[in-house]
Structures are given as structure tokens and as C-alpha cells.
Coordinates of C-alpha atoms in Angstrom, one line a residue:
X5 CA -3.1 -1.1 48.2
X6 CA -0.5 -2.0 45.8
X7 CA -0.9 -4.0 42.5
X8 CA 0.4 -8.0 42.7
X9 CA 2.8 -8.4 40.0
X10 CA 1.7 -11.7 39.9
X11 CA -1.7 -10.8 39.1
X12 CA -3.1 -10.4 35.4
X13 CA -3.6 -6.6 34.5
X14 CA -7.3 -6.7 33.5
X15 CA -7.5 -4.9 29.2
X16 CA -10.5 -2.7 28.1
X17 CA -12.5 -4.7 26.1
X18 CA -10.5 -5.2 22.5
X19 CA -7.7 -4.6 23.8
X20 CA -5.8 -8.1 24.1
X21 CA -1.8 -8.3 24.0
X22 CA -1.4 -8.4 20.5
X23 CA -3.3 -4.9 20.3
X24 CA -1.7 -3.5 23.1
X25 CA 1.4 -4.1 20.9
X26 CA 0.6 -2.7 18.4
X27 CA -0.8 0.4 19.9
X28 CA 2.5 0.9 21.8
X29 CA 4.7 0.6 18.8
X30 CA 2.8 3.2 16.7
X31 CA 5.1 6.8 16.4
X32 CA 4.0 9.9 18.2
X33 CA 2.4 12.4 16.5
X34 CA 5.0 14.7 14.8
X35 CA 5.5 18.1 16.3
X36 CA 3.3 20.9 14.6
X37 CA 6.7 22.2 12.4
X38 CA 7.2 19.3 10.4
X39 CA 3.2 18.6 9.8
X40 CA 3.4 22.0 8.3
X41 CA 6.5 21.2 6.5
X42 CA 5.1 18.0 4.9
X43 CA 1.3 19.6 4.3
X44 CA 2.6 23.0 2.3
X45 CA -0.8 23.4 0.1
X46 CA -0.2 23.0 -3.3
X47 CA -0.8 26.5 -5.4
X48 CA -2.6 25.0 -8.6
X49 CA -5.4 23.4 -6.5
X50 CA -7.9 26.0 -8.3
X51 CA -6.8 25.6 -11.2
X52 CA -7.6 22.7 -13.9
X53 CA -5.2 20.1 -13.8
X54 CA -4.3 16.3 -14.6
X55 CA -3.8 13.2 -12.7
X56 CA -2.5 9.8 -14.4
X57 CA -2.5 6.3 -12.8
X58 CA -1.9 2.7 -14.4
X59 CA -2.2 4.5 -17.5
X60 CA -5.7 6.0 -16.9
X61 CA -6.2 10.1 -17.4
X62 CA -8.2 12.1 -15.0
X63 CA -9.4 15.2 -14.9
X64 CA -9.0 17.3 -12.4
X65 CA -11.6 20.7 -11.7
X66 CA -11.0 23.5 -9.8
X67 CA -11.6 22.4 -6.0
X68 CA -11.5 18.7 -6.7
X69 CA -8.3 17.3 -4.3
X70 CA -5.4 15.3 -6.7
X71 CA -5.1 12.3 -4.8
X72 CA -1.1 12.7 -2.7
X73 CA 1.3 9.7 -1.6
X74 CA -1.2 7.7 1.1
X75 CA -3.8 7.8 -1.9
X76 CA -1.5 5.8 -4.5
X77 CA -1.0 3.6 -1.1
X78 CA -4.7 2.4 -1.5
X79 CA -4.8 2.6 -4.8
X80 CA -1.8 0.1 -5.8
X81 CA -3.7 -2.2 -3.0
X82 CA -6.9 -2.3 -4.6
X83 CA -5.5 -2.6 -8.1
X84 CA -3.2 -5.4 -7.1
X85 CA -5.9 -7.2 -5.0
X86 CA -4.8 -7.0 -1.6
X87 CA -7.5 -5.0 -0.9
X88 CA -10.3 -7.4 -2.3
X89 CA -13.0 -5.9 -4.0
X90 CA -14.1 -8.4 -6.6
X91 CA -17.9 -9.6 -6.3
X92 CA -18.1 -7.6 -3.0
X93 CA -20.1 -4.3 -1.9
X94 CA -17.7 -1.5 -2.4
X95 CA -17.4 2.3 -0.6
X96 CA -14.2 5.0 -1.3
X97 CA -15.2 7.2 1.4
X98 CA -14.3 10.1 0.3
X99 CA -14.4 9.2 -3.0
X100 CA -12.3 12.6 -4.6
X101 CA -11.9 12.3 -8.2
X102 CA -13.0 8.5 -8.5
X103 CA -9.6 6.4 -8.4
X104 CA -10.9 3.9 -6.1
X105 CA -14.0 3.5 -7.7
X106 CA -12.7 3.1 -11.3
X107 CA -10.0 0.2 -10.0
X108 CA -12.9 -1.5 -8.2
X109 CA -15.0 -1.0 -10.8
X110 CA -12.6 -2.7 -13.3
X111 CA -12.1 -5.2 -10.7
X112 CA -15.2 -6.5 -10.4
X113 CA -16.9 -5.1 -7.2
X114 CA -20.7 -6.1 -6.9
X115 CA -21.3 -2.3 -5.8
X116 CA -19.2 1.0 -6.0
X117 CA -20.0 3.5 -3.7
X118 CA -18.2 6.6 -4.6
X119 CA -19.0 8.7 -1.6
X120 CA -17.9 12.4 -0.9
X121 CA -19.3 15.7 1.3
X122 CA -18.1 17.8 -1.9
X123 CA -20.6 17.4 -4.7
X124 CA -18.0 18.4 -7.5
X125 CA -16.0 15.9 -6.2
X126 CA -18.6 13.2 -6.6
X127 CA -19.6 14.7 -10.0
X128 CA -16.2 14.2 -11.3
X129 CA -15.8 10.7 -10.1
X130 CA -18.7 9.8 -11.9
X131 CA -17.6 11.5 -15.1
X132 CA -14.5 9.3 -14.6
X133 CA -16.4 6.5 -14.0
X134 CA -18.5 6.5 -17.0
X135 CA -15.8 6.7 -19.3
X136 CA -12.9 4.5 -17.9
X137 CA -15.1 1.3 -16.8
X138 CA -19.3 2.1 -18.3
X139 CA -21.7 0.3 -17.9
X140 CA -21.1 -3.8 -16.7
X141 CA -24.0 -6.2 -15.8
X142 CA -22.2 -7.7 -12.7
X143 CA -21.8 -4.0 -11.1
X144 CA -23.8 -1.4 -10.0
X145 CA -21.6 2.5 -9.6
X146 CA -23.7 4.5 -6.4
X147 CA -21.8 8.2 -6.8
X148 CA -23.6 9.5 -3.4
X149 CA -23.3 13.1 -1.9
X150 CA -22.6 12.5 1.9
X151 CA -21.0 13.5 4.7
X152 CA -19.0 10.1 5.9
X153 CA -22.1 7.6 5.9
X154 CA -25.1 10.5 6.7
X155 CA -26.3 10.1 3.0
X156 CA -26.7 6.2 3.2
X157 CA -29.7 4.5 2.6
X158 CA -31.3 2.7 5.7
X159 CA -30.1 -0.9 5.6
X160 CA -27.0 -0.1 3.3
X161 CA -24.2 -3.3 3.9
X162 CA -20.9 -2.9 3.0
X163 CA -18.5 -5.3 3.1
X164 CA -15.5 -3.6 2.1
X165 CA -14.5 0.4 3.3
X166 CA -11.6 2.6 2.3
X167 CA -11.1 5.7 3.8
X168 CA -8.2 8.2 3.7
X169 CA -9.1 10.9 6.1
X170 CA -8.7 14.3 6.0
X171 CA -6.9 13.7 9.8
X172 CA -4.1 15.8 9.9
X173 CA -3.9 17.0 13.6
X174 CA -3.4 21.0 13.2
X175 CA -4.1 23.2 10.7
X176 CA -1.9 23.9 7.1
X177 CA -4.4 26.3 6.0
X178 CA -7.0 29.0 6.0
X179 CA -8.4 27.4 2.2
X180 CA -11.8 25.7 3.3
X181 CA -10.5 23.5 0.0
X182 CA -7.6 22.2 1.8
X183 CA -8.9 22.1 5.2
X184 CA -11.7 19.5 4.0
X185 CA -9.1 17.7 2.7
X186 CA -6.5 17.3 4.5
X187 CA -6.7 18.6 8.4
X188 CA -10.5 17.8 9.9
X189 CA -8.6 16.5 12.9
X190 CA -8.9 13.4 14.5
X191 CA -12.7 13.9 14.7
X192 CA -13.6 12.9 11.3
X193 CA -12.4 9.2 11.9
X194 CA -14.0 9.1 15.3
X195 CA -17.1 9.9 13.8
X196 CA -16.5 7.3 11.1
X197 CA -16.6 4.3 13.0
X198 CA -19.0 5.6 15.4
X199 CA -21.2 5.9 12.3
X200 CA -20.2 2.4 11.0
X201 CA -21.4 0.7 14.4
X202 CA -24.3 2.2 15.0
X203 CA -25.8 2.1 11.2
X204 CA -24.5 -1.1 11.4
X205 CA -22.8 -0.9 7.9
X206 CA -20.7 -3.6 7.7
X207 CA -21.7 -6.6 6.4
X208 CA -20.4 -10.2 8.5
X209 CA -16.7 -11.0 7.1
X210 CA -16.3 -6.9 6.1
X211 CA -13.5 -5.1 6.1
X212 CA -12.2 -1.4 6.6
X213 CA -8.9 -0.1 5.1
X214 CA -7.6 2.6 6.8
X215 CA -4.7 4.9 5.7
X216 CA -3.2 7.1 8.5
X217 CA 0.1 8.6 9.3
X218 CA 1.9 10.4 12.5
X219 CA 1.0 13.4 10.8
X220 CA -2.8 12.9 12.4
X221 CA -3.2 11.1 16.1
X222 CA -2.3 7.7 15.1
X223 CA -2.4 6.3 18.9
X224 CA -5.5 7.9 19.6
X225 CA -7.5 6.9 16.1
X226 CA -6.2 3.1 16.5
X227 CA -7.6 3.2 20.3
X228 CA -10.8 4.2 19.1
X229 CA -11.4 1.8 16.7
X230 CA -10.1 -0.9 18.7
X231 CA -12.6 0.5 21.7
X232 CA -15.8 0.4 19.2
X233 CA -15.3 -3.2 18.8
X234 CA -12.6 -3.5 15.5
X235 CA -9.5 -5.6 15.3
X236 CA -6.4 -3.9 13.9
X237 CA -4.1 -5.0 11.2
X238 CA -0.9 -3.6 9.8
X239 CA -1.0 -4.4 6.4
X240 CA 1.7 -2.1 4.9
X241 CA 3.5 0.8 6.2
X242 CA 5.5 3.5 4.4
X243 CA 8.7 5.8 5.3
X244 CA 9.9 8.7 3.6
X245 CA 13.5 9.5 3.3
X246 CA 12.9 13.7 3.1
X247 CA 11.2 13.5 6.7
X248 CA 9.9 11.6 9.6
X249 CA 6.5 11.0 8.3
X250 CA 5.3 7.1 8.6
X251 CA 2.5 6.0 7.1
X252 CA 0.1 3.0 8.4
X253 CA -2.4 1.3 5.9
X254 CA -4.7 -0.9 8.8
X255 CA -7.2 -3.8 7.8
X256 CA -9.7 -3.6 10.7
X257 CA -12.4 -6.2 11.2
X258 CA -15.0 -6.8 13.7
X259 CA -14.1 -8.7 17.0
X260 CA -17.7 -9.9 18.3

């Protein structure tokens, strides 16, 4: 039996035109050279160091990841609103050194959860926390120890999500360091919104912001989220002109 041209090709659920689009446009997943020439580990990563954005200092321990070029994606986003935070219930997943959670904090989320797996991580975003935005009566800071959304209360709602995942798709290193964060594999994201749908963490109208380049499986990421019942977004995407790296910030929302 042949297939009638004529005949509409039935979707998997989710998948609509539109998606399929999308889906098809995204880039391959770079060859294993060139994610290891983009990823080179950076030799002062145990050592102390600084980071400065929008005129804001940060410290930086040994261990704790500087945020890289897909971080300062989400960050200009938040901090410029497109990425609305303001009177909403906030989590940085993966929460690093506390960027995210000091721009929504200053912004006017209802909650901040700064979430990481790394508890010096976590420590340090809250030290950061404390001193760049305090304490304000419209916002409550959560600094939370967790491994994506394990650590979340029972009947946690969220209504906005960043995450920036560690999903480059082959190892750069043997530093457990770097390997936590940057080059989990496609895994980590799977697991994400697997968790998100069946702790039901997103609140009605909530949104997830995604960052995600070809250095990770872009395709298969986007198909997964799409499959466990999101809608996908492009909302910015950024090109490099030292390699073939492309970088895709998604807004993904709930379809049913």
C-alpha cells in the first residue's frame, strides 16, 4: 500500500505545521571537533575570580561556573524585560553565581528561586543576593540545593523557568567541575521537562526560557519538549563569526 498524496499526513500530538517548521530548520549538531574547539575549559576555573554585569560585581569561588556567552543571552533578556519576571514566581535553574536571580530580584519577581545541584554555587548566589538587591517586602529569594526540580517543595508553581543546560553533546573534559557544567548531554533537559510535567510546576499562563545551541542536540531537545505537551518559540538567536556555533533562546508554553 502506498501513501495518497492527496491525503493529510497525520502529526504526533504537538507537532502541527508551524512546529514541524521549526524543527526542520534547526542546524545539525556540530561535529565532535568543533564542540571541542568552542568548549576548551577555561584554566582559572579553581581559582578566585571576578565577573561584572550592568555594573554589578560578583564574586566568583573556586568551583563556581562564570556565566559564558548563552548566559549574558538570558541575562540581557531578563534585565530588559523580555523575559518577564515582574510580580511573577521566578526559578534560574541552575542558578550558578546568582545573575538571574539578582536581575529578577531588582525587577520585581514575586519569588526567586535560585536553584542549583552545587551547594557552593547556591551559597554564592545568595551572598550576591543579599548584597546587590536585600531584603524587599514585595519578594521573597528561595536559594534551594536541588538537582533540576528534586529539591522542590510539593505544590511548588512557577510561572516563569530559565534554564541554560549543561547539554553539550560529548565530552570537553575529565574536570567533574566542567562536566556539571557544561556537557551532561542531552539527558539533563529530558529530565527537565519530564520533571516539569509530572510535578506539574508550571503555573497556567507560565513560561520556560530555554537557551540551547548546535553544540548540544538541538533537534532532539526541541522534539521532546514539543512531545511532552510545550509549544516552541524562537525568541532570539545568536551567530558567532569565529565558528559555526548558533545559539537558540526558545519561549515554550503549554499547549493543552
Amino acid at each position: 500500500m502506498t501513501d495518497d498524496p492527496t491525503t493529510p499526513r497525520r502529526t504526533a500530538p504537538g507537532h502541527d505545521s508551524g512546529t514541524r517548521a521549526l524543527l526542520d530548520a534547526l542546524p545539525e549538531t556540530l561535529p565532535r571537533t568543533e564542540i571541542l574547539a568552542i568548549n576548551s575549559a577555561k584554566s582559572n576555573l579553581h581559582s578566585r575570580r571576578t565577573y561584572v554585569y550592568h555594573g554589578w560585581t560578583f564574586a566568583l569561588p573556586p568551583g563556581v561556573f562564570g556565566p559564558g556567552d548563552t548566559s549574558r543571552i538570558v541575562h540581557d533578556r531578563l534585565l530588559d524585560g523580555t523575559i518577564p519576571v515582574r510580580g511573577r514566581a521566578y526559578a534560574a535553574i541552575g542558578a550558578g553565581l546568582g545573575v538571574e536571580a539578582v536581575i529578577a530580584g531588582t525587577r520585581g519577581a514575586r519569588e526567586v528561586w535560585a536553584s542549583d545541584i552545587h551547594p557552593d554555587s547556591v551559597a554564592t548566589a545568595a551572598e550576591h543576593y543579599a548584597r546587590l538587591v536585600g531584603e524587599r517586602p514585595d519578594t521573597v529569594f528561595r536559594p534551594l540545593v536541588s538537582n533540576l526540580f528534586e529539591g522542590f517543595p510539593s505544590g511548588a508553581r512557577l510561572e516563569v523557568i530559565t534554564f541554560n543546560p549543561p547539554a553539550v553533546s560529548t565530552p570537553t573534559s575529565d574536570d567533574p567541575t566542567v562536566v556539571r557544567n557544561v556537557c551532561v548531554g542531552t539527558d539533563i533537559v529530558i529530565r527537565f521537562f519530564d520533571q516539569v510535567v509530572e510535578r506539574e510546576l508550571l503555573a497556567p499562563g507560565g513560561e520556560i526560557h530555554l537557551i540551547v545551541s548546535n553544540t548540544a542536540e538541538l533537534r532532539r531537545i526541541v522534539a521532546h519538549a514539543v512531545d511532552a505537551g510545550f509549544h516552541p518559540e524562537v525568541t532570539h538567536r545568536q551567530t558567532w563569526p569565529t565558528d559555526d556555533c548558533q545559539a537558540y533562546l526558545f519561549k515554550l508554553t503549554r499547549t493543552g
